[in-house]
Coordinates of C-alpha atoms and ligand atoms in Angstrom, one line a residue:
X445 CA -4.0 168.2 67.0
X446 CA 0.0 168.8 66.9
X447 CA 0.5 172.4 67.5
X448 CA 4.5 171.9 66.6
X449 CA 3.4 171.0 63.4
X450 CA 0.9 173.8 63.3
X451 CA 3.6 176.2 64.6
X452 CA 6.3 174.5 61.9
X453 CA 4.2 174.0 58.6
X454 CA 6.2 176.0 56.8
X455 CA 9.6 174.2 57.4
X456 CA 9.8 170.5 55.8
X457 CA 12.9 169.7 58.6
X458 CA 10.7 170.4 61.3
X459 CA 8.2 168.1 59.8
X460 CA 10.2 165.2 59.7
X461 CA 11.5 165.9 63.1
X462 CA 7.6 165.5 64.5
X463 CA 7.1 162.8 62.2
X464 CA 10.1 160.9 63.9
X465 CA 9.2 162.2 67.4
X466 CA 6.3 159.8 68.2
X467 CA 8.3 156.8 68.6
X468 CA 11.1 155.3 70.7
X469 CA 14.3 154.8 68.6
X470 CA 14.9 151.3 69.4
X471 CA 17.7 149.3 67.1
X472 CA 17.3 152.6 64.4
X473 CA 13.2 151.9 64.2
X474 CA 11.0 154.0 65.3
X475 CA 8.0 152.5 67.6
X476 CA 5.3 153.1 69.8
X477 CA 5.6 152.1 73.8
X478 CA 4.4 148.2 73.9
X479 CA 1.1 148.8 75.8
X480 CA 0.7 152.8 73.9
X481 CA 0.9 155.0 76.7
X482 CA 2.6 158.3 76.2
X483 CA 3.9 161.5 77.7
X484 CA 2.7 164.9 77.1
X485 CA 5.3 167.9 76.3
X486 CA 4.1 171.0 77.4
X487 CA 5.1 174.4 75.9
X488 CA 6.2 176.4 79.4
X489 CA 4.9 179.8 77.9
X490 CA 1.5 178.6 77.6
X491 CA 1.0 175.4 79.5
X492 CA -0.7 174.1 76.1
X493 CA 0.6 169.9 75.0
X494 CA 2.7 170.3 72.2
X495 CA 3.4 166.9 71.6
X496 CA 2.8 163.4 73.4
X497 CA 5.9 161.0 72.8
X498 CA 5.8 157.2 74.2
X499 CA 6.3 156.1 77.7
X500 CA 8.3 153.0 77.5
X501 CA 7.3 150.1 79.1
X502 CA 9.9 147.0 81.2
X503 CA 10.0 145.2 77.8
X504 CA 10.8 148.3 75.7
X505 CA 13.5 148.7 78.0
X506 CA 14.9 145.3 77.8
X507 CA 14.8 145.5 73.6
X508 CA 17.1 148.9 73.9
X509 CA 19.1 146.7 75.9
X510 CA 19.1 144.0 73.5
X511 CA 19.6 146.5 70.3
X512 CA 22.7 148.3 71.7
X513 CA 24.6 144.7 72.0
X514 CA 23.8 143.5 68.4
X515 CA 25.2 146.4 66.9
X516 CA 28.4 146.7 70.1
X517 CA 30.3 144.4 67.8
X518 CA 30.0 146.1 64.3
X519 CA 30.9 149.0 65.9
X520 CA 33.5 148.9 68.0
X521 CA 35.2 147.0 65.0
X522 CA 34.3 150.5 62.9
X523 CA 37.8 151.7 61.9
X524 CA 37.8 155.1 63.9
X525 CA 38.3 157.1 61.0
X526 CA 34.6 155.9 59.5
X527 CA 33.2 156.7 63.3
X528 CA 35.6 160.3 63.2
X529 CA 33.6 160.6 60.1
X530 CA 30.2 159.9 61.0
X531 CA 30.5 162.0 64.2
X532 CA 31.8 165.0 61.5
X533 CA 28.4 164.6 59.9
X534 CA 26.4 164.9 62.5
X535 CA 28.4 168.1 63.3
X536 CA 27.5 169.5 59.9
X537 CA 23.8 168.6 60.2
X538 CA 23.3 169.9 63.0
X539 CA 24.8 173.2 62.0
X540 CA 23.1 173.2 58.8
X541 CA 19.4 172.6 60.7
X542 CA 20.8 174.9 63.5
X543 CA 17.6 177.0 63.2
X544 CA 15.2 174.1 63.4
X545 CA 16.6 172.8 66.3
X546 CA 16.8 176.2 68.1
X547 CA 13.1 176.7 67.0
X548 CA 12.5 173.2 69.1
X549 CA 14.6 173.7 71.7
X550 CA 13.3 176.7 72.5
X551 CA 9.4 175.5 72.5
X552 CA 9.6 172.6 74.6
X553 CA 12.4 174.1 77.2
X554 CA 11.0 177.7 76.9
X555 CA 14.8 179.4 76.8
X556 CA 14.9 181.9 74.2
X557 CA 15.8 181.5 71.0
X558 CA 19.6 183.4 71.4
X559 CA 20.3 180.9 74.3
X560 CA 18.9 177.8 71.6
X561 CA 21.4 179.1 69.0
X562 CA 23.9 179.1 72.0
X563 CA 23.0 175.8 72.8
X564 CA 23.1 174.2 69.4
X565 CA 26.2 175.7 68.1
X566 CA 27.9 174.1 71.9
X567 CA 25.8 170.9 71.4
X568 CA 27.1 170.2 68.3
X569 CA 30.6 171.4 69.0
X570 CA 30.7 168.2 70.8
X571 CA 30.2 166.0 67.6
X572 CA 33.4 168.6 66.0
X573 CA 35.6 167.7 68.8
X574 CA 35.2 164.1 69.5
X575 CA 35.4 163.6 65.5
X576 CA 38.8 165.0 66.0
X577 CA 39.7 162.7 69.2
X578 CA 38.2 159.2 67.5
X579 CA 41.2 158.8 65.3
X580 CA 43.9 159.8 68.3
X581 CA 42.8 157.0 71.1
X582 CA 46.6 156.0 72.0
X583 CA 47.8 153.1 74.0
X584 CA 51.1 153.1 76.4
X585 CA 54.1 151.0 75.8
X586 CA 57.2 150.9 78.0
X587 CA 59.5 148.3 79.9
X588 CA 58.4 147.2 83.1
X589 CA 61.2 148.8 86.0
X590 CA 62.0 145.2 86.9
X591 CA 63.4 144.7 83.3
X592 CA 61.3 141.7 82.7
X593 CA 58.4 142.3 80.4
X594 CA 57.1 145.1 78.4
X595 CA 54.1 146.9 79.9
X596 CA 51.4 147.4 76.9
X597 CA 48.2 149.5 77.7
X598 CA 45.5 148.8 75.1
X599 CA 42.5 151.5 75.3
X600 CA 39.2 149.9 74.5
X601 CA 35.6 151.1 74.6
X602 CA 33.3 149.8 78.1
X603 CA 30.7 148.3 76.7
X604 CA 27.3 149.5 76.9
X605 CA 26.2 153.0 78.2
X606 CA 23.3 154.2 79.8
X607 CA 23.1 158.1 79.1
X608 CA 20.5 159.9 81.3
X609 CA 20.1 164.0 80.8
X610 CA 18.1 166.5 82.1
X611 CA 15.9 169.2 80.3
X612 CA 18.0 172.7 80.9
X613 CA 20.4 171.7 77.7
X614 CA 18.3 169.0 76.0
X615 CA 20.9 169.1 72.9
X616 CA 24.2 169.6 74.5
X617 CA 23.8 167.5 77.4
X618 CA 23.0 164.5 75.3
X619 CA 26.1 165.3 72.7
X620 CA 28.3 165.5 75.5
X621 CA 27.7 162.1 76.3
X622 CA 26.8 160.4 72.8
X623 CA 29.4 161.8 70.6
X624 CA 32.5 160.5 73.2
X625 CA 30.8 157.0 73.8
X626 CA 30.1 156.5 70.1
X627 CA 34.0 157.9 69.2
X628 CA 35.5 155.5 71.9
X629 CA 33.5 152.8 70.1
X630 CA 30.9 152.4 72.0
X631 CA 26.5 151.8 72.1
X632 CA 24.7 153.8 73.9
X633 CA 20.7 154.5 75.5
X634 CA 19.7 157.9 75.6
X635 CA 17.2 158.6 78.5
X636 CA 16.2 162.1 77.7
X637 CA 14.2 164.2 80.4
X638 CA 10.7 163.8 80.5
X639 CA 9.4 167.4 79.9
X640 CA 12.2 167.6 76.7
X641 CA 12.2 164.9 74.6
X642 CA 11.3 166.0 71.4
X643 CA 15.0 167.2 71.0
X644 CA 16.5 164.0 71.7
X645 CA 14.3 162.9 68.7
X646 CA 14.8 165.1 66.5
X647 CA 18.7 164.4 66.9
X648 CA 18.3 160.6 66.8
X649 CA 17.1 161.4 63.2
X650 CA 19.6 163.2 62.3
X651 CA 22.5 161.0 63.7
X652 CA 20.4 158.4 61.4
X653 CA 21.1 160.8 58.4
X654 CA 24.6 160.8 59.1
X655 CA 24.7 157.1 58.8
X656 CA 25.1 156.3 63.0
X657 CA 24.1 152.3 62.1
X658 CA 21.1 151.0 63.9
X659 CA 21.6 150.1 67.6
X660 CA 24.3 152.2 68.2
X661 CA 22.1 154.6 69.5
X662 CA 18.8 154.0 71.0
X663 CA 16.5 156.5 72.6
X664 CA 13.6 155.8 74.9
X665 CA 11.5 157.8 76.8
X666 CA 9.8 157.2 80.4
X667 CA 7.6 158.3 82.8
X668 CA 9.0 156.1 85.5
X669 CA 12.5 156.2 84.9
X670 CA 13.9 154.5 87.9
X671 CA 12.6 150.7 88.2
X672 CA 13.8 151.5 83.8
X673 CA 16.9 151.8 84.6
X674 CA 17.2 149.7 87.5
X675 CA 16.6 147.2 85.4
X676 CA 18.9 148.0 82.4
X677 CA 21.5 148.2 85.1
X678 CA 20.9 145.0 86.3
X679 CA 22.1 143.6 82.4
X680 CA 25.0 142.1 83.0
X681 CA 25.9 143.7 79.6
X682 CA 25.8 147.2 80.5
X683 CA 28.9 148.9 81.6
X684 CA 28.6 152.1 82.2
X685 CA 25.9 154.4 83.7
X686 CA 26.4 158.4 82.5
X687 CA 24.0 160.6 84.0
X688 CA 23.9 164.6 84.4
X689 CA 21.7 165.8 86.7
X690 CA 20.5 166.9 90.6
X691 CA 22.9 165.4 92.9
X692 CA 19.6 163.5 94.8
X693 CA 18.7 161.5 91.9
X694 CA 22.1 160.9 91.1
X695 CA 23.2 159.8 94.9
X696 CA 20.3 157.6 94.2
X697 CA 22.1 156.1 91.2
X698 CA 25.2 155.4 92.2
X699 CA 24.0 153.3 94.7
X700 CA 21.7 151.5 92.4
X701 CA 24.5 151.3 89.8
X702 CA 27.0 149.8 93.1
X703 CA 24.6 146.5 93.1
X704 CA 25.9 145.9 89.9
X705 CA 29.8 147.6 90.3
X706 CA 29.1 149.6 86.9
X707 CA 31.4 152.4 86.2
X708 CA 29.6 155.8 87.0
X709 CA 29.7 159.7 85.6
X710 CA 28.1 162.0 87.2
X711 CA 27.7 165.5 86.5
X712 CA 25.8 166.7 89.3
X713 CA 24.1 169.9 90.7
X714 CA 25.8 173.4 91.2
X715 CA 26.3 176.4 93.8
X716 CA 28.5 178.8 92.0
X717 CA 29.6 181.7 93.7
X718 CA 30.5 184.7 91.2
X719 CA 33.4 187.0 93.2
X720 CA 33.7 190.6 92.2
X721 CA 36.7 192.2 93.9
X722 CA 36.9 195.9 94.6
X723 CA 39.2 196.2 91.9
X724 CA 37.5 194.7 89.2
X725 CA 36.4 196.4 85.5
X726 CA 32.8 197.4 86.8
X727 CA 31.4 196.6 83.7
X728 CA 33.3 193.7 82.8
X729 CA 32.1 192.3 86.0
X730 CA 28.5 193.6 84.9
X731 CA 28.7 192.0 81.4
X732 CA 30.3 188.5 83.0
X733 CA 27.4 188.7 85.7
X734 CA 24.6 188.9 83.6
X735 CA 26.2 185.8 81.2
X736 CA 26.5 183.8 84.5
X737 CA 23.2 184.2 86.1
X738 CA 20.9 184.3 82.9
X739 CA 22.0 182.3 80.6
X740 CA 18.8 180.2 80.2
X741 CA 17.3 182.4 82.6
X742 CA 19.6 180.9 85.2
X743 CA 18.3 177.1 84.8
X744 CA 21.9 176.1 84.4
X745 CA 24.5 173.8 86.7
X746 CA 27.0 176.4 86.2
X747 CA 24.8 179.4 87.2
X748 CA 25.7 182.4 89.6
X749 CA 24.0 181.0 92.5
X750 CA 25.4 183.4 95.3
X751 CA 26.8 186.7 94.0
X752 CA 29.9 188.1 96.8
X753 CA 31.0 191.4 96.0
X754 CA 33.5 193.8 98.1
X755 CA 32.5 196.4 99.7
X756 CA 34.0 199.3 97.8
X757 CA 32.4 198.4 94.9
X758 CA 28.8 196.7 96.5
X759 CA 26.8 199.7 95.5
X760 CA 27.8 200.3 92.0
X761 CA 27.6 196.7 91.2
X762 CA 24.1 196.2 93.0
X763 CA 22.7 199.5 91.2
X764 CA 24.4 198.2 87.7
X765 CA 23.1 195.1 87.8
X766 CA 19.7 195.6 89.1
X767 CA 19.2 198.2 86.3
X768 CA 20.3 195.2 83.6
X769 CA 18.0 192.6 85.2
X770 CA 14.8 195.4 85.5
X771 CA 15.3 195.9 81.7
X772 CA 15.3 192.3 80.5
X773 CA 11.5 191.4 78.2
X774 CA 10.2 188.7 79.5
X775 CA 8.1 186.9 77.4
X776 CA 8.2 183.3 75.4
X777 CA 11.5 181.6 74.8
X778 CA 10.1 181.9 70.7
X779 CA 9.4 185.4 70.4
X780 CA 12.5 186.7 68.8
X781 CA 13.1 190.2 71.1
X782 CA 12.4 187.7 74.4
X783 CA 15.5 188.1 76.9
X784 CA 14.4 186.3 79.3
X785 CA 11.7 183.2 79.3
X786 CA 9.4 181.1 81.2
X787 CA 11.2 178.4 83.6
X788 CA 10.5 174.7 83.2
X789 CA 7.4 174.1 85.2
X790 CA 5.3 175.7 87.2
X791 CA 6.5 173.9 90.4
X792 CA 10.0 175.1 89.6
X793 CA 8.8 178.5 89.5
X794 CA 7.2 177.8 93.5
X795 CA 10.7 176.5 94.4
X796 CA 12.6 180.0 93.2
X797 CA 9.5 182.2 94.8
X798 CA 10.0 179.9 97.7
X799 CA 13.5 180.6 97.8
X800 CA 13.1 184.2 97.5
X801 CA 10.8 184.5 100.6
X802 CA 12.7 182.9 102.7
X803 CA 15.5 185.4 101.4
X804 CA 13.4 188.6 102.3
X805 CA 12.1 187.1 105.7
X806 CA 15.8 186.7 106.7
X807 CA 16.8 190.3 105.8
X808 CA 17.4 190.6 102.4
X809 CA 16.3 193.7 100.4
X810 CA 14.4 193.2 97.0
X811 CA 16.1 195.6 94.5
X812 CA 13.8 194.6 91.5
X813 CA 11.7 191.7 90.7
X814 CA 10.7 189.1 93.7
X815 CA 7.3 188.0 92.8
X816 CA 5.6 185.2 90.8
X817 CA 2.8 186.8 88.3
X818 CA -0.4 185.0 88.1
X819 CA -0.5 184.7 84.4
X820 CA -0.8 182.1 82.4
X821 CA 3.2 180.4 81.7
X822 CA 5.7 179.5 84.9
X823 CA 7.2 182.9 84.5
X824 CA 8.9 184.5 87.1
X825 CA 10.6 188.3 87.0
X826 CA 14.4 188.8 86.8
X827 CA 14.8 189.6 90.4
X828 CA 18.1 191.4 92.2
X829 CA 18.2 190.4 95.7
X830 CA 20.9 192.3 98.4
X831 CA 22.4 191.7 102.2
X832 CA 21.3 188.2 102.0
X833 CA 22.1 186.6 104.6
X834 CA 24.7 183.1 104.2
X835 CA 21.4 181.4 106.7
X836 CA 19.4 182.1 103.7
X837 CA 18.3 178.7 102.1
X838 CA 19.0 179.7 98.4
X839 CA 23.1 180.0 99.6
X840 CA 22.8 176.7 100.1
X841 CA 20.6 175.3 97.5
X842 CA 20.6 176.0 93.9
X843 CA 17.8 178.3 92.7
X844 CA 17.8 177.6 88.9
X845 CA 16.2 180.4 88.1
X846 CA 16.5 184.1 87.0
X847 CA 17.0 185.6 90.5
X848 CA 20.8 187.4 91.6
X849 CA 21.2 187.3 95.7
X850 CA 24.1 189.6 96.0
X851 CA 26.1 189.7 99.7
X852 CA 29.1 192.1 100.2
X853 CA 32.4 190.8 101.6
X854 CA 35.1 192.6 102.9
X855 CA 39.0 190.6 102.4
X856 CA 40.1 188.0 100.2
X857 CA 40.0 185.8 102.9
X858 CA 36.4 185.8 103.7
X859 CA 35.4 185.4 100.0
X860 CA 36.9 182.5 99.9
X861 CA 35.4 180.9 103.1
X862 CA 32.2 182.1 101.9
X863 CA 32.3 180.5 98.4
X864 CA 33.9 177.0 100.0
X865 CA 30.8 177.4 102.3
X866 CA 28.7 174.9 100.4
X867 CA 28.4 171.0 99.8
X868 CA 28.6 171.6 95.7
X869 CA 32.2 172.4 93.8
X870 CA 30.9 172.6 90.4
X871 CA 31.4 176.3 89.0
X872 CA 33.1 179.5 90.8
X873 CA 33.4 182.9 88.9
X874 CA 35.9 185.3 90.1
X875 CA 36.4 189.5 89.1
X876 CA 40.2 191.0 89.8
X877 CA 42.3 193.0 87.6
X878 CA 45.0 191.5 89.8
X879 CA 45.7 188.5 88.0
X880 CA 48.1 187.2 90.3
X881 CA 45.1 187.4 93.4
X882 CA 42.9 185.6 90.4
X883 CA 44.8 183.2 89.8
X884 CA 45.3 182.9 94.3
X885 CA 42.1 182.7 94.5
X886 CA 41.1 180.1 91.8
X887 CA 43.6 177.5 93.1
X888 CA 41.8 177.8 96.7
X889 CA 38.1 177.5 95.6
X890 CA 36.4 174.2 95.9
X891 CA 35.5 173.8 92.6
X892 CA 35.8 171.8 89.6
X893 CA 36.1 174.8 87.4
X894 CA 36.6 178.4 87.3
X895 CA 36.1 181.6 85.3
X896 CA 38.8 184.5 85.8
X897 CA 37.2 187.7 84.6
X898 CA 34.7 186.0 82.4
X899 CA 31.1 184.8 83.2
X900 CA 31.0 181.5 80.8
X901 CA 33.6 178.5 80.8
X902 CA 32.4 175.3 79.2
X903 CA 34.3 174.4 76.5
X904 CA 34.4 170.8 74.7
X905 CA 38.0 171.0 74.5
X906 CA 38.1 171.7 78.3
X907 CA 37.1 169.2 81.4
X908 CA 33.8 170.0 82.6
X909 CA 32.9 168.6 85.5
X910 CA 32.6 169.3 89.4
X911 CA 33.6 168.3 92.9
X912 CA 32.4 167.7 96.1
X913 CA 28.4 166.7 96.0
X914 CA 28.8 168.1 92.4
X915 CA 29.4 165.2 90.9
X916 CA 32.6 162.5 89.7
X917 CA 34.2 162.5 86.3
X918 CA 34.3 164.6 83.8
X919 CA 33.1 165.3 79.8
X920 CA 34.4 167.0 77.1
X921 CA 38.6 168.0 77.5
X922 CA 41.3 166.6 75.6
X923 CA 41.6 163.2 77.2
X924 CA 39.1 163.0 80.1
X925 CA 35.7 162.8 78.6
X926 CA 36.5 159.9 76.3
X927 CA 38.3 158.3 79.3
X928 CA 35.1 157.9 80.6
X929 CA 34.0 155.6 78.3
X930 CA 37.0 153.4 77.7
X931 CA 38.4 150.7 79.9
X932 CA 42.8 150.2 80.1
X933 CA 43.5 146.9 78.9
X934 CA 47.4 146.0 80.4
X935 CA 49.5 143.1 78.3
X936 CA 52.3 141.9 80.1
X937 CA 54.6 140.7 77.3
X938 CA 58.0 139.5 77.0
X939 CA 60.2 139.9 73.7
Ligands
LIG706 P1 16.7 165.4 87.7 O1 15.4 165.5 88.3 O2 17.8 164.8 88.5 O3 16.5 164.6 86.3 C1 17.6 164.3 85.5 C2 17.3 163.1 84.6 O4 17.2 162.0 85.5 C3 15.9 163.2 83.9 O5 16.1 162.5 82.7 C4 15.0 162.4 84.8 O6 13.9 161.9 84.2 C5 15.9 161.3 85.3 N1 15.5 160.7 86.5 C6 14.8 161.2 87.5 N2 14.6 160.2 88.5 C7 15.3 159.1 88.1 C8 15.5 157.8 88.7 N3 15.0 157.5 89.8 N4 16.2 157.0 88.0 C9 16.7 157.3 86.8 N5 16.6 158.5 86.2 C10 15.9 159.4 86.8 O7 17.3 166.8 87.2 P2 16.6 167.9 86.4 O8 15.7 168.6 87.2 O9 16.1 167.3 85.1 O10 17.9 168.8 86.0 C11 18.3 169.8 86.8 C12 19.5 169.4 87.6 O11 20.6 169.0 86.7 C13 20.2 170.5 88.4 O12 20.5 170.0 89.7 C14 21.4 170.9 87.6 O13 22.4 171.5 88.4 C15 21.8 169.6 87.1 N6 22.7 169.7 85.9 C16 24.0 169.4 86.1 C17 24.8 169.6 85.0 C18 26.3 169.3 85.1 O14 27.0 169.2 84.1 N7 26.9 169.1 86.3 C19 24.3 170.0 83.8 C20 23.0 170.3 83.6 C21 22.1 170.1 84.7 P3 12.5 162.6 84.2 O15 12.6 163.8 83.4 O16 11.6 161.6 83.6 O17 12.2 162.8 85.7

């Protein structure tokens, strides 16, 4: 039985989407793995399968491989303003099945429907934007300082890309990658996470809609992804690797990608610290908080990981924020009033109870939450931790999850030692009224990006992308995240 059909009868999109979502989308057909295994999707509220989708095999693999070079040629030859308008499609699409695809979304990833929305309006934002950048790919042209030759720089698109994503943003994370390869002109395999493919499905249909030609992108799913991509790695056709996720896997990649010296992004894990001065807008800093650290329940990069707050204003913020995070309904990510909803697996939900244990045996007081239910679901309360201790291991790792570990600081000095205290640079957050000590501040954090008095900054007009073990490169912005997919050609020329 299909329960997402069940739970979507009514809605003919959602139909089609399931239809499409039991095969890879190899060379625009849709197929079964060679030897018919498959991987379940489970729906996190209830632990029930949803949906199975295939597990590719070697050979699948190797026919992505071969798909995305048969159609490299046709497309990279597209005049851009065919692929600017193909990418504008899919932007309209997706707005116009924006529901649908929240409705999804939301049942295989388990965020709530208001954070789907979120997602798909951002997701296909990306499409929007790098519609707009396809037709404004410039070159360089200037005399060489020796007089001699003119020095031409010709932009053209890598080659092949490998696109791996994770399962917190299973729309945006894949647009953010597709929709800049495709506008540079290039082919692409999407390697969507295991417990969030039907998503990347669903949108593979779409881009078909929109008239993305066969082979341009290719989608496959796996339940042994790294000997897969190994070995699309080791085509001598494949160019690029693009991968967002934990910096382990991805350390692990780069090294398998150096065998082959293919060009690497990689947007990596995350240890934001979220810095609330004394003189701060309370509420502001309230509002911004709660954006930060529950925005999909917390399962984000770019989440408040390690909340540092001055002492003069410690105890209102503590009180104010443990009174927003007591009041949240948790329930399933589907159920419209839902504020807060299940995390990915149940194993996820070990690591963040874990995490808080170690928390309270160091010292730190539980304001509200701190303890995994029993019921059925990997739910786990919205939980205000304070005085933890920087020995703690959750100010060192992430915790993905819907807990707030607040600390109080005293001086500017110390916040910023404590938020540099940490092998990530993804995301900081930072509270002042003083704009001047904001602005102080920002340029001294380790970090790829900041918020100033606001508790959300990705952007697909902006660079997003980290530092330290956070990652290398960067998607989205005016010139950067298409960079990543284009190589600089230079003619030497005399006239
Ligand atoms: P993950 O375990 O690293 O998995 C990410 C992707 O890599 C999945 O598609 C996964 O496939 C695949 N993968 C796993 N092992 C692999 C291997 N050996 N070779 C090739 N691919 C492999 O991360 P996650 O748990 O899905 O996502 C959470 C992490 O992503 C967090 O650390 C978060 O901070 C980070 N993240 C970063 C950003 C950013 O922009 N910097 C954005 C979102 C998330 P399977 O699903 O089949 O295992």
């Amino acid at each position: 039985m299909n329960i997402l059909q069940d739970q979507f009868d009514q809605d003919q999109d959602m139909s089609d989407y399931i239809t499409f979502a039991h095969g890879l989308y190899i060379g625009g057909k849709w197929r079964p793995a060679s030897d018919g295994r498959v991987i379940e999707v489970v729906d996190p509220s209830t632990e029930a399968v949803i949906a199975a989708v295939p597990d590719a095999t070697l050979g699948d693999t190797a026919d992505a491989v071969e798909a995305a070079a048969a159609a490299a040629e046709a497309w990279r030859g597209t005049p851009p303003r065919r692929r600017s308008e193909i990418l504008r499609r899919c932007f309209e699409l997706m707005t116009e099945r924006a529901e649908t695809l929240a409705a999804l979304i939301s049942l295989e990833n388990g965020k709530t429907l208001r954070d789907a929305r979120g997602e798909v309006a951002y997701a296909a934002e990306f499409f929007r934007w790098y519609a707009e950048e396809a037709v404004r790919i410039s070159g360089e042209y200037n005399l060489a300082p020796s007089g001699a030759n003119r020095i031409v720089v010709d932009y053209q698109p890598i080659g092949i890309c490998i696109l791996i994503t994770p399962w917190n943003f299973p729309a945006a994370m894949a647009t953010r990658k597709i929709a800049p390869a495709l506008a540079a002109g290039c082919t692409v395999i999407l390697k969507p996470a295991s417990e969030t493919p039907l998503t990347a499905y669903a949108l593979a249909a779409l881009y078909e809609e929109a008239g993305v030609p066969p082979g341009v992108v290719n989608v496959i799913t796996t339940s042994d992804p790294g000997p897969l991509t190994a070995a699309m790695l080791a085509d001598a056709r494949v160019r690029k690797l693009s991968f967002t996720g934990s910096t382990g896997i991805g350390r692990l990649l780069l090294a398998e990608a150096a065998k082959h010296v293919i060009s690497c992004s990689m947007e990596l894990g995350g240890n934001a610290p979220f810095i609330v001065f004394d003189d701060a807008d309370l509420e502001a800093a309230l509002d911004g908080a709660m954006i930060a650290k529950m925005r999909n329940a917390g399962e984000a990069c770019t989440a408040a990981n390690r909340l540092y707050v001055q002492a003069g204003i410690h105890d209102a913020f503590a009180e104010g924020l443990r009174r927003r995070m007591a009041a949240l309904r948790v329930g399933p990510g589907t159920e419209a009033d839902t504020e807060c909803g299940p995390m990915i697996t149940r194993k996820a939900v070990a690591k963040i109870d874990r995490l808080v244990q170690d928390a309270v045996t160091r010292g730190a007081k539980v304001l509200c939450g701190g303890e995994a239910p029993a019921d059925r679901g990997f739910f786990y309360p919205p939980t205000v931790l304070a005085d933890v201790p920087s020995d703690s291991e959750m100010a060192h790792e992430e915790i993905f999850g819907p807990v707030a570990p607040i600390s109080r600081f005293e001086n500017e000095a110390e916040a910023i030692a404590r938020a540099n205290d940490t092998e990530y640079g993804l995301a900081a957050y930072i509270y002042t009224r003083d704009l001047a000590k904001g602005m102080r501040v920002a340029s001294r954090i380790e970090s790829g990006m900041i918020a100033l008095n606001r508790g959300l900054m990705s952007d697909p007009a902006a660079p997003f992308g980290g530092v330290k073990q956070s990652g290398l490169g960067r998607e989205g912005g005016q010139k950067h995240g298409i960079a990543e997919f284009m190589e600089a050609k230079y003619i030497a020329v005399t006239i």
